[in-house]
């Protein structure tokens, strides 16, 4: 129901199958679904968990719709709705399962599907939209692992280079040659990535010629430095250069070249050139509008830790010892696993549409209707009053019928014609039939409880047969 008060997330055309179903039909379906879900949560004693799961599903649908946009702002807001919403829904399902067991799981899971389906219907979430959101979500979940591996490799290489090439004050030409190879290589990368045409105000043909000459020269220098590093390193290891390094002139030169005041500037030049190349590549991608490859996963990674960030900060601020760091690491691992579990559950939807289990055109309505049915099953397992269980099943049919009717009007007439009276008439008839069915089923259940067989399996069989016969009349009509 949050999306009823906010701006529309879909962009429908005047006529055609683009855009969500008509507002009156979806409004009636949303009111019925919310009322039935709240009744099931209230009578089962799991209202807080049900509300949390449904709210999380609503945010997931809003994030799914926004992840189909192109601007960075909408992409960021979409990720901050998508990932935290998934964690909220997962938290509601886990809380209901811990309290109510299998029935609580079904109740909260169905409520999450109801919130996801209704909000998706309001936002006009389609199969292509869910596929793009699925890719962005998985990228956001796996980005911490990729970033951790890359950061570990970079930090490890920098530490090795610092320890063996810059910090030790030892007379060694091999380490100096390796440091020169690193710096020249980084400068070569920067020269190939920086926009030299704009920086030097030189014609592009001249820049290309200079860049080609620079590439050839740097390749030669890097190859020579690496070859010298390998050969001198082998000689220094076996001790063949010990006598050579003791000569007065060479010893003085090596002593000067081995100090940190000489090697540190060379190291910083290489690091600065590499950072400049990375900034140039990122700026070029950003100005070209090609930001989804990095911006979306980055926002997703940040959004994944947005909700539990205060807990992580509290752990790190209160306990700076090994126990506090290990606790923060465990919590971060749990968050990543929860994000992966949410993405596994979310990916079932696009897969179901791909194998024609869910319809693409009315996938959100099907999800909401199925969610109410699952909610009814969970309520029955928790032994809530029979009218609430029947209301969940009847509400499932109301959501599907009203939403499909409004979707058909959208496809045939668009959103401009005023069809509110027609929609309300159809919805009143649908809700009336649903209320009648609930009252009839409640009466039959009460009667059957007094005069029917007491065996659970036999009772379920008789009720199922009676329900089939009760449905044959309306279907035949």
GROMACS .gro file of C-alpha atoms in nm:
model
  477
    1UNK     CA    1   0.000   0.000   0.000
    2UNK     CA    2   0.301   0.230   0.024
    3UNK     CA    3   0.307   0.274  -0.352
    4UNK     CA    4  -0.054   0.396  -0.347
    5UNK     CA    5   0.068   0.715  -0.178
    6UNK     CA    6   0.388   0.764  -0.374
    7UNK     CA    7   0.470   0.847  -0.736
    8UNK     CA    8   0.404   0.594  -1.007
    9UNK     CA    9   0.704   0.385  -1.096
   10UNK     CA   10   0.571   0.268  -1.432
   11UNK     CA   11   0.550   0.476  -1.749
   12UNK     CA   12   0.247   0.353  -1.940
   13UNK     CA   13   0.142   0.445  -2.291
   14UNK     CA   14  -0.204   0.568  -2.380
   15UNK     CA   15  -0.321   0.241  -2.539
   16UNK     CA   16  -0.162  -0.099  -2.539
   17UNK     CA   17  -0.032  -0.355  -2.295
   18UNK     CA   18   0.232  -0.123  -2.148
   19UNK     CA   19   0.179  -0.006  -1.792
   20UNK     CA   20   0.007  -0.162  -1.496
   21UNK     CA   21  -0.359  -0.254  -1.461
   22UNK     CA   22  -0.618   0.017  -1.404
   23UNK     CA   23  -0.596   0.188  -1.067
   24UNK     CA   24  -0.944   0.108  -0.936
   25UNK     CA   25  -0.908  -0.266  -0.996
   26UNK     CA   26  -0.562  -0.277  -0.843
   27UNK     CA   27  -0.678  -0.065  -0.552
   28UNK     CA   28  -0.958  -0.306  -0.464
   29UNK     CA   29  -0.721  -0.603  -0.501
   30UNK     CA   30  -0.465  -0.431  -0.277
   31UNK     CA   31  -0.721  -0.345  -0.006
   32UNK     CA   32  -0.855  -0.701   0.001
   33UNK     CA   33  -0.507  -0.854   0.007
   34UNK     CA   34  -0.380  -0.625   0.283
   35UNK     CA   35  -0.691  -0.676   0.496
   36UNK     CA   36  -0.680  -1.053   0.466
   37UNK     CA   37  -0.304  -1.069   0.532
   38UNK     CA   38  -0.332  -0.849   0.841
   39UNK     CA   39  -0.622  -1.060   0.969
   40UNK     CA   40  -0.415  -1.377   0.927
   41UNK     CA   41  -0.118  -1.221   1.106
   42UNK     CA   42  -0.334  -1.083   1.388
   43UNK     CA   43  -0.522  -1.407   1.458
   44UNK     CA   44  -0.203  -1.613   1.444
   45UNK     CA   45  -0.009  -1.390   1.683
   46UNK     CA   46   0.261  -1.324   1.422
   47UNK     CA   47   0.150  -0.979   1.312
   48UNK     CA   48   0.491  -0.815   1.352
   49UNK     CA   49   0.670  -1.081   1.147
   50UNK     CA   50   0.399  -1.073   0.879
   51UNK     CA   51   0.418  -0.695   0.853
   52UNK     CA   52   0.798  -0.707   0.831
   53UNK     CA   53   0.791  -0.969   0.555
   54UNK     CA   54   0.523  -0.786   0.356
   55UNK     CA   55   0.704  -0.453   0.392
   56UNK     CA   56   1.026  -0.613   0.273
   57UNK     CA   57   0.853  -0.759  -0.031
   58UNK     CA   58   0.708  -0.416  -0.114
   59UNK     CA   59   1.053  -0.255  -0.105
   60UNK     CA   60   1.196  -0.535  -0.320
   61UNK     CA   61   0.933  -0.466  -0.587
   62UNK     CA   62   0.999  -0.091  -0.576
   63UNK     CA   63   1.373  -0.155  -0.609
   64UNK     CA   64   1.313  -0.393  -0.899
   65UNK     CA   65   1.121  -0.125  -1.086
   66UNK     CA   66   1.384   0.142  -1.020
   67UNK     CA   67   1.673  -0.082  -1.126
   68UNK     CA   68   1.530  -0.067  -1.478
   69UNK     CA   69   1.611   0.305  -1.499
   70UNK     CA   70   1.920   0.467  -1.646
   71UNK     CA   71   2.018   0.753  -1.414
   72UNK     CA   72   2.256   0.707  -1.122
   73UNK     CA   73   2.010   0.853  -0.871
   74UNK     CA   74   1.731   0.611  -0.958
   75UNK     CA   75   1.980   0.324  -0.968
   76UNK     CA   76   2.107   0.410  -0.620
   77UNK     CA   77   1.756   0.443  -0.473
   78UNK     CA   78   1.659   0.117  -0.640
   79UNK     CA   79   1.949  -0.071  -0.482
   80UNK     CA   80   1.876   0.081  -0.142
   81UNK     CA   81   1.519  -0.049  -0.173
   82UNK     CA   82   1.609  -0.385  -0.327
   83UNK     CA   83   1.877  -0.527  -0.100
   84UNK     CA   84   1.752  -0.395   0.239
   85UNK     CA   85   1.399  -0.495   0.140
   86UNK     CA   86   1.515  -0.848   0.073
   87UNK     CA   87   1.688  -0.865   0.411
   88UNK     CA   88   1.374  -0.731   0.582
   89UNK     CA   89   1.156  -0.992   0.414
   90UNK     CA   90   1.404  -1.264   0.503
   91UNK     CA   91   1.415  -1.143   0.862
   92UNK     CA   92   1.034  -1.152   0.888
   93UNK     CA   93   1.023  -1.507   0.750
   94UNK     CA   94   1.297  -1.624   0.988
   95UNK     CA   95   1.127  -1.461   1.288
   96UNK     CA   96   0.790  -1.619   1.203
   97UNK     CA   97   0.955  -1.958   1.152
   98UNK     CA   98   1.128  -1.945   1.490
   99UNK     CA   99   0.798  -1.869   1.664
  100UNK     CA  100   0.540  -2.059   1.459
  101UNK     CA  101   0.737  -2.337   1.293
  102UNK     CA  102   0.630  -2.451   0.942
  103UNK     CA  103   0.301  -2.267   0.969
  104UNK     CA  104   0.475  -1.944   1.059
  105UNK     CA  105   0.716  -1.990   0.768
  106UNK     CA  106   0.432  -2.036   0.520
  107UNK     CA  107   0.239  -1.743   0.666
  108UNK     CA  108   0.532  -1.499   0.650
  109UNK     CA  109   0.656  -1.627   0.316
  110UNK     CA  110   0.311  -1.587   0.164
  111UNK     CA  111   0.287  -1.236   0.308
  112UNK     CA  112   0.620  -1.146   0.148
  113UNK     CA  113   0.492  -1.278  -0.186
  114UNK     CA  114   0.175  -1.071  -0.145
  115UNK     CA  115   0.375  -0.752  -0.084
  116UNK     CA  116   0.610  -0.830  -0.371
  117UNK     CA  117   0.331  -0.915  -0.613
  118UNK     CA  118   0.105  -0.620  -0.533
  119UNK     CA  119   0.386  -0.365  -0.539
  120UNK     CA  120   0.517  -0.522  -0.859
  121UNK     CA  121   0.171  -0.490  -1.017
  122UNK     CA  122   0.156  -0.122  -0.921
  123UNK     CA  123   0.507  -0.061  -1.055
  124UNK     CA  124   0.451  -0.261  -1.377
  125UNK     CA  125   0.734  -0.504  -1.309
  126UNK     CA  126   0.788  -0.729  -1.610
  127UNK     CA  127   1.009  -1.028  -1.681
  128UNK     CA  128   1.282  -0.817  -1.841
  129UNK     CA  129   1.282  -0.588  -1.538
  130UNK     CA  130   1.322  -0.878  -1.296
  131UNK     CA  131   1.604  -1.027  -1.504
  132UNK     CA  132   1.796  -0.699  -1.495
  133UNK     CA  133   1.734  -0.663  -1.121
  134UNK     CA  134   1.850  -1.021  -1.069
  135UNK     CA  135   2.178  -0.950  -1.249
  136UNK     CA  136   2.232  -0.631  -1.051
  137UNK     CA  137   2.153  -0.807  -0.725
  138UNK     CA  138   2.391  -1.096  -0.783
  139UNK     CA  139   2.661  -0.852  -0.889
  140UNK     CA  140   2.611  -0.656  -0.566
  141UNK     CA  141   2.634  -0.975  -0.359
  142UNK     CA  142   2.948  -1.103  -0.528
  143UNK     CA  143   3.122  -0.764  -0.548
  144UNK     CA  144   3.251  -0.783  -0.186
  145UNK     CA  145   3.423  -1.113  -0.268
  146UNK     CA  146   3.572  -0.976  -0.591
  147UNK     CA  147   3.674  -0.650  -0.423
  148UNK     CA  148   3.830  -0.843  -0.136
  149UNK     CA  149   4.034  -1.061  -0.370
  150UNK     CA  150   4.149  -0.765  -0.580
  151UNK     CA  151   4.230  -0.557  -0.273
  152UNK     CA  152   4.422  -0.846  -0.119
  153UNK     CA  153   4.626  -0.894  -0.435
  154UNK     CA  154   4.699  -0.521  -0.468
  155UNK     CA  155   4.790  -0.480  -0.102
  156UNK     CA  156   5.004  -0.793  -0.109
  157UNK     CA  157   5.191  -0.680  -0.419
  158UNK     CA  158   5.239  -0.331  -0.271
  159UNK     CA  159   5.371  -0.478   0.056
  160UNK     CA  160   5.612  -0.708  -0.129
  161UNK     CA  161   5.731  -0.423  -0.348
  162UNK     CA  162   5.777  -0.200  -0.045
  163UNK     CA  163   5.955  -0.460   0.166
  164UNK     CA  164   6.192  -0.582  -0.104
  165UNK     CA  165   6.227  -0.279  -0.330
  166UNK     CA  166   6.193   0.036  -0.119
  167UNK     CA  167   6.230  -0.020   0.255
  168UNK     CA  168   6.547  -0.234   0.292
  169UNK     CA  169   6.866  -0.030   0.284
  170UNK     CA  170   7.070  -0.301   0.111
  171UNK     CA  171   7.307  -0.258  -0.186
  172UNK     CA  172   7.110  -0.441  -0.456
  173UNK     CA  173   7.076  -0.352  -0.823
  174UNK     CA  174   6.815  -0.624  -0.890
  175UNK     CA  175   6.552  -0.473  -0.660
  176UNK     CA  176   6.620  -0.128  -0.808
  177UNK     CA  177   6.569  -0.264  -1.160
  178UNK     CA  178   6.241  -0.430  -1.056
  179UNK     CA  179   6.124  -0.101  -0.906
  180UNK     CA  180   6.210   0.080  -1.230
  181UNK     CA  181   6.020  -0.185  -1.431
  182UNK     CA  182   5.711  -0.132  -1.214
  183UNK     CA  183   5.724   0.247  -1.244
  184UNK     CA  184   5.785   0.252  -1.618
  185UNK     CA  185   5.506   0.000  -1.671
  186UNK     CA  186   5.262   0.212  -1.470
  187UNK     CA  187   5.361   0.523  -1.666
  188UNK     CA  188   5.306   0.331  -1.990
  189UNK     CA  189   4.955   0.232  -1.875
  190UNK     CA  190   4.879   0.593  -1.781
  191UNK     CA  191   5.000   0.720  -2.118
  192UNK     CA  192   4.766   0.482  -2.298
  193UNK     CA  193   4.461   0.568  -2.084
  194UNK     CA  194   4.489   0.940  -2.013
  195UNK     CA  195   4.316   1.184  -2.256
  196UNK     CA  196   4.641   1.337  -2.379
  197UNK     CA  197   4.466   1.522  -2.664
  198UNK     CA  198   4.279   1.738  -2.415
  199UNK     CA  199   4.559   1.764  -2.159
  200UNK     CA  200   4.836   1.863  -2.402
  201UNK     CA  201   4.628   2.059  -2.655
  202UNK     CA  202   4.806   1.871  -2.934
  203UNK     CA  203   4.644   1.736  -3.252
  204UNK     CA  204   4.534   1.375  -3.226
  205UNK     CA  205   4.766   1.260  -3.507
  206UNK     CA  206   5.068   1.398  -3.325
  207UNK     CA  207   4.950   1.246  -2.996
  208UNK     CA  208   4.912   0.906  -3.163
  209UNK     CA  209   5.264   0.924  -3.306
  210UNK     CA  210   5.411   1.023  -2.970
  211UNK     CA  211   5.212   0.754  -2.793
  212UNK     CA  212   5.337   0.488  -3.036
  213UNK     CA  213   5.698   0.597  -2.984
  214UNK     CA  214   5.646   0.599  -2.608
  215UNK     CA  215   5.496   0.251  -2.612
  216UNK     CA  216   5.790   0.112  -2.807
  217UNK     CA  217   6.043   0.281  -2.576
  218UNK     CA  218   5.870   0.174  -2.254
  219UNK     CA  219   5.833  -0.184  -2.372
  220UNK     CA  220   6.206  -0.195  -2.436
  221UNK     CA  221   6.288  -0.040  -2.097
  222UNK     CA  222   6.052  -0.270  -1.907
  223UNK     CA  223   6.187  -0.578  -2.085
  224UNK     CA  224   6.547  -0.473  -2.015
  225UNK     CA  225   6.475  -0.398  -1.647
  226UNK     CA  226   6.297  -0.730  -1.596
  227UNK     CA  227   6.577  -0.921  -1.769
  228UNK     CA  228   6.839  -0.741  -1.559
  229UNK     CA  229   6.635  -0.802  -1.243
  230UNK     CA  230   6.623  -1.174  -1.314
  231UNK     CA  231   6.989  -1.211  -1.405
  232UNK     CA  232   7.124  -0.989  -1.126
  233UNK     CA  233   6.888  -1.152  -0.878
  234UNK     CA  234   7.028  -1.493  -0.961
  235UNK     CA  235   7.386  -1.364  -0.935
  236UNK     CA  236   7.315  -1.188  -0.605
  237UNK     CA  237   7.153  -1.501  -0.466
  238UNK     CA  238   7.456  -1.719  -0.536
  239UNK     CA  239   7.694  -1.445  -0.410
  240UNK     CA  240   7.866  -1.378  -0.742
  241UNK     CA  241   7.831  -0.998  -0.709
  242UNK     CA  242   7.971  -0.965  -0.357
  243UNK     CA  243   8.318  -0.869  -0.472
  244UNK     CA  244   8.187  -0.633  -0.738
  245UNK     CA  245   7.967  -0.446  -0.490
  246UNK     CA  246   8.270  -0.385  -0.262
  247UNK     CA  247   8.457  -0.169  -0.514
  248UNK     CA  248   8.483   0.188  -0.383
  249UNK     CA  249   8.303   0.373  -0.663
  250UNK     CA  250   8.022   0.120  -0.714
  251UNK     CA  251   7.972   0.074  -0.343
  252UNK     CA  252   7.917   0.450  -0.300
  253UNK     CA  253   7.673   0.462  -0.592
  254UNK     CA  254   7.481   0.159  -0.466
  255UNK     CA  255   7.467   0.307  -0.117
  256UNK     CA  256   7.302   0.622  -0.252
  257UNK     CA  257   7.065   0.432  -0.485
  258UNK     CA  258   6.962   0.192  -0.210
  259UNK     CA  259   6.837   0.460   0.029
  260UNK     CA  260   6.465   0.511   0.076
  261UNK     CA  261   6.498   0.877  -0.028
  262UNK     CA  262   6.588   0.767  -0.381
  263UNK     CA  263   6.358   0.468  -0.418
  264UNK     CA  264   6.049   0.615  -0.254
  265UNK     CA  265   5.996   0.886  -0.524
  266UNK     CA  266   6.030   0.622  -0.795
  267UNK     CA  267   5.769   0.406  -0.619
  268UNK     CA  268   5.530   0.701  -0.570
  269UNK     CA  269   5.557   0.799  -0.937
  270UNK     CA  270   5.447   0.449  -1.038
  271UNK     CA  271   5.157   0.443  -0.791
  272UNK     CA  272   5.044   0.791  -0.895
  273UNK     CA  273   5.052   0.698  -1.264
  274UNK     CA  274   4.845   0.385  -1.197
  275UNK     CA  275   4.587   0.579  -0.996
  276UNK     CA  276   4.565   0.843  -1.269
  277UNK     CA  277   4.495   0.572  -1.526
  278UNK     CA  278   4.218   0.423  -1.310
  279UNK     CA  279   4.058   0.765  -1.258
  280UNK     CA  280   4.074   0.835  -1.632
  281UNK     CA  281   3.902   0.504  -1.714
  282UNK     CA  282   3.630   0.561  -1.452
  283UNK     CA  283   3.571   0.919  -1.569
  284UNK     CA  284   3.547   0.811  -1.932
  285UNK     CA  285   3.291   0.544  -1.846
  286UNK     CA  286   3.090   0.784  -1.629
  287UNK     CA  287   3.076   1.061  -1.888
  288UNK     CA  288   2.979   0.811  -2.159
  289UNK     CA  289   2.678   0.699  -1.953
  290UNK     CA  290   2.812   0.344  -1.917
  291UNK     CA  291   2.783   0.320  -1.539
  292UNK     CA  292   2.569   0.010  -1.483
  293UNK     CA  293   2.868  -0.223  -1.497
  294UNK     CA  294   3.016  -0.073  -1.180
  295UNK     CA  295   2.769   0.172  -1.025
  296UNK     CA  296   2.487  -0.080  -0.984
  297UNK     CA  297   2.695  -0.348  -0.809
  298UNK     CA  298   2.868  -0.084  -0.596
  299UNK     CA  299   2.536   0.060  -0.479
  300UNK     CA  300   2.415  -0.295  -0.419
  301UNK     CA  301   2.716  -0.378  -0.203
  302UNK     CA  302   2.670  -0.061   0.002
  303UNK     CA  303   2.295  -0.122   0.034
  304UNK     CA  304   2.357  -0.479   0.150
  305UNK     CA  305   2.540  -0.346   0.457
  306UNK     CA  306   2.321  -0.037   0.503
  307UNK     CA  307   2.085  -0.186   0.764
  308UNK     CA  308   2.341  -0.373   0.979
  309UNK     CA  309   2.607  -0.101   0.946
  310UNK     CA  310   2.533   0.050   1.293
  311UNK     CA  311   2.583  -0.295   1.449
  312UNK     CA  312   2.913  -0.339   1.266
  313UNK     CA  313   3.026   0.009   1.369
  314UNK     CA  314   2.929  -0.060   1.731
  315UNK     CA  315   3.126  -0.384   1.734
  316UNK     CA  316   3.433  -0.221   1.586
  317UNK     CA  317   3.416   0.084   1.815
  318UNK     CA  318   3.352  -0.103   2.139
  319UNK     CA  319   3.588  -0.393   2.081
  320UNK     CA  320   3.907  -0.319   1.893
  321UNK     CA  321   4.073  -0.643   1.998
  322UNK     CA  322   4.073  -0.975   1.812
  323UNK     CA  323   3.731  -1.071   1.955
  324UNK     CA  324   3.565  -0.757   1.825
  325UNK     CA  325   3.722  -0.792   1.482
  326UNK     CA  326   3.623  -1.158   1.461
  327UNK     CA  327   3.266  -1.072   1.565
  328UNK     CA  328   3.242  -0.806   1.296
  329UNK     CA  329   3.383  -1.050   1.041
  330UNK     CA  330   3.128  -1.316   1.140
  331UNK     CA  331   2.843  -1.065   1.115
  332UNK     CA  332   2.963  -0.950   0.772
  333UNK     CA  333   2.977  -1.314   0.658
  334UNK     CA  334   2.623  -1.373   0.786
  335UNK     CA  335   2.502  -1.067   0.595
  336UNK     CA  336   2.663  -1.191   0.275
  337UNK     CA  337   2.507  -1.535   0.320
  338UNK     CA  338   2.168  -1.374   0.384
  339UNK     CA  339   2.207  -1.169   0.067
  340UNK     CA  340   2.290  -1.482  -0.131
  341UNK     CA  341   1.988  -1.664   0.016
  342UNK     CA  342   1.761  -1.375  -0.077
  343UNK     CA  343   1.897  -1.367  -0.431
  344UNK     CA  344   1.843  -1.743  -0.464
  345UNK     CA  345   1.478  -1.699  -0.364
  346UNK     CA  346   1.437  -1.395  -0.591
  347UNK     CA  347   1.588  -1.574  -0.891
  348UNK     CA  348   1.312  -1.835  -0.876
  349UNK     CA  349   1.066  -1.575  -1.012
  350UNK     CA  350   1.244  -1.497  -1.343
  351UNK     CA  351   1.318  -1.868  -1.382
  352UNK     CA  352   0.950  -1.950  -1.334
  353UNK     CA  353   0.855  -1.699  -1.603
  354UNK     CA  354   1.124  -1.835  -1.836
  355UNK     CA  355   0.984  -2.190  -1.810
  356UNK     CA  356   0.623  -2.063  -1.844
  357UNK     CA  357   0.521  -2.145  -1.486
  358UNK     CA  358   0.427  -1.780  -1.427
  359UNK     CA  359   0.279  -1.560  -1.702
  360UNK     CA  360   0.492  -1.268  -1.811
  361UNK     CA  361   0.204  -1.028  -1.864
  362UNK     CA  362   0.041  -1.094  -1.526
  363UNK     CA  363   0.335  -1.233  -1.332
  364UNK     CA  364   0.300  -0.989  -1.042
  365UNK     CA  365  -0.072  -1.059  -1.004
  366UNK     CA  366  -0.005  -1.433  -1.014
  367UNK     CA  367   0.258  -1.390  -0.744
  368UNK     CA  368   0.022  -1.194  -0.520
  369UNK     CA  369  -0.257  -1.444  -0.570
  370UNK     CA  370  -0.027  -1.738  -0.498
  371UNK     CA  371   0.106  -1.555  -0.192
  372UNK     CA  372  -0.243  -1.526  -0.044
  373UNK     CA  373  -0.297  -1.896  -0.108
  374UNK     CA  374   0.029  -1.981   0.072
  375UNK     CA  375  -0.074  -1.747   0.353
  376UNK     CA  376  -0.402  -1.937   0.386
  377UNK     CA  377  -0.217  -2.268   0.406
  378UNK     CA  378   0.011  -2.130   0.676
  379UNK     CA  379  -0.288  -1.994   0.866
  380UNK     CA  380  -0.455  -2.334   0.848
  381UNK     CA  381  -0.142  -2.504   0.983
  382UNK     CA  382  -0.137  -2.255   1.273
  383UNK     CA  383  -0.504  -2.338   1.342
  384UNK     CA  384  -0.636  -1.984   1.313
  385UNK     CA  385  -1.015  -1.944   1.292
  386UNK     CA  386  -1.165  -2.106   0.984
  387UNK     CA  387  -1.316  -1.782   0.840
  388UNK     CA  388  -0.967  -1.629   0.816
  389UNK     CA  389  -0.836  -1.930   0.624
  390UNK     CA  390  -1.131  -1.919   0.386
  391UNK     CA  391  -1.086  -1.542   0.349
  392UNK     CA  392  -0.724  -1.596   0.241
  393UNK     CA  393  -0.830  -1.841  -0.029
  394UNK     CA  394  -1.118  -1.619  -0.145
  395UNK     CA  395  -0.890  -1.315  -0.137
  396UNK     CA  396  -0.650  -1.499  -0.367
  397UNK     CA  397  -0.928  -1.536  -0.624
  398UNK     CA  398  -1.035  -1.171  -0.580
  399UNK     CA  399  -0.681  -1.044  -0.640
  400UNK     CA  400  -0.643  -1.251  -0.954
  401UNK     CA  401  -0.988  -1.171  -1.098
  402UNK     CA  402  -0.984  -0.797  -1.021
  403UNK     CA  403  -0.624  -0.750  -1.129
  404UNK     CA  404  -0.667  -0.946  -1.453
  405UNK     CA  405  -0.983  -0.749  -1.536
  406UNK     CA  406  -0.799  -0.419  -1.483
  407UNK     CA  407  -0.506  -0.544  -1.688
  408UNK     CA  408  -0.737  -0.635  -1.972
  409UNK     CA  409  -0.887  -0.284  -1.967
  410UNK     CA  410  -0.536  -0.138  -1.984
  411UNK     CA  411  -0.451  -0.349  -2.285
  412UNK     CA  412  -0.771  -0.259  -2.469
  413UNK     CA  413  -0.830   0.104  -2.365
  414UNK     CA  414  -0.511   0.236  -2.206
  415UNK     CA  415  -0.514   0.466  -1.904
  416UNK     CA  416  -0.695   0.773  -2.038
  417UNK     CA  417  -1.062   0.661  -2.056
  418UNK     CA  418  -1.257   0.680  -1.731
  419UNK     CA  419  -1.349   0.319  -1.650
  420UNK     CA  420  -1.381   0.352  -1.273
  421UNK     CA  421  -1.753   0.269  -1.257
  422UNK     CA  422  -1.705  -0.039  -1.474
  423UNK     CA  423  -1.413  -0.156  -1.261
  424UNK     CA  424  -1.595  -0.094  -0.933
  425UNK     CA  425  -1.902  -0.280  -1.057
  426UNK     CA  426  -1.690  -0.580  -1.148
  427UNK     CA  427  -1.500  -0.564  -0.820
  428UNK     CA  428  -1.819  -0.536  -0.612
  429UNK     CA  429  -1.952  -0.848  -0.781
  430UNK     CA  430  -1.623  -1.032  -0.728
  431UNK     CA  431  -1.594  -0.932  -0.363
  432UNK     CA  432  -1.960  -1.019  -0.306
  433UNK     CA  433  -1.911  -1.367  -0.446
  434UNK     CA  434  -1.597  -1.407  -0.233
  435UNK     CA  435  -1.780  -1.299   0.085
  436UNK     CA  436  -2.063  -1.538   0.005
  437UNK     CA  437  -1.817  -1.820  -0.054
  438UNK     CA  438  -1.646  -1.748   0.280
  439UNK     CA  439  -1.976  -1.746   0.466
  440UNK     CA  440  -2.090  -2.067   0.297
  441UNK     CA  441  -1.760  -2.240   0.364
  442UNK     CA  442  -1.765  -2.124   0.728
  443UNK     CA  443  -2.115  -2.258   0.775
  444UNK     CA  444  -2.029  -2.590   0.613
  445UNK     CA  445  -1.716  -2.619   0.826
  446UNK     CA  446  -1.915  -2.553   1.144
  447UNK     CA  447  -2.180  -2.804   1.042
  448UNK     CA  448  -1.923  -3.060   0.940
  449UNK     CA  449  -1.742  -3.017   1.269
  450UNK     CA  450  -2.057  -3.127   1.454
  451UNK     CA  451  -2.187  -3.412   1.238
  452UNK     CA  452  -1.886  -3.513   1.023
  453UNK     CA  453  -1.626  -3.782   1.081
  454UNK     CA  454  -1.356  -3.705   1.337
  455UNK     CA  455  -1.062  -3.864   1.158
  456UNK     CA  456  -0.838  -3.585   1.015
  457UNK     CA  457  -0.772  -3.755   0.680
  458UNK     CA  458  -1.139  -3.844   0.630
  459UNK     CA  459  -1.245  -3.492   0.725
  460UNK     CA  460  -1.005  -3.336   0.476
  461UNK     CA  461  -1.127  -3.571   0.202
  462UNK     CA  462  -1.494  -3.492   0.261
  463UNK     CA  463  -1.423  -3.117   0.272
  464UNK     CA  464  -1.225  -3.136  -0.051
  465UNK     CA  465  -1.504  -3.321  -0.231
  466UNK     CA  466  -1.762  -3.075  -0.098
  467UNK     CA  467  -1.550  -2.784  -0.216
  468UNK     CA  468  -1.522  -2.930  -0.565
  469UNK     CA  469  -1.899  -2.969  -0.589
  470UNK     CA  470  -1.949  -2.615  -0.458
  471UNK     CA  471  -1.723  -2.479  -0.732
  472UNK     CA  472  -1.886  -2.673  -1.015
  473UNK     CA  473  -2.193  -2.446  -1.014
  474UNK     CA  474  -2.016  -2.110  -1.065
  475UNK     CA  475  -1.770  -2.261  -1.314
  476UNK     CA  476  -2.051  -2.415  -1.515
  477UNK     CA  477  -2.243  -2.089  -1.505
   0.00000   0.00000   0.00000
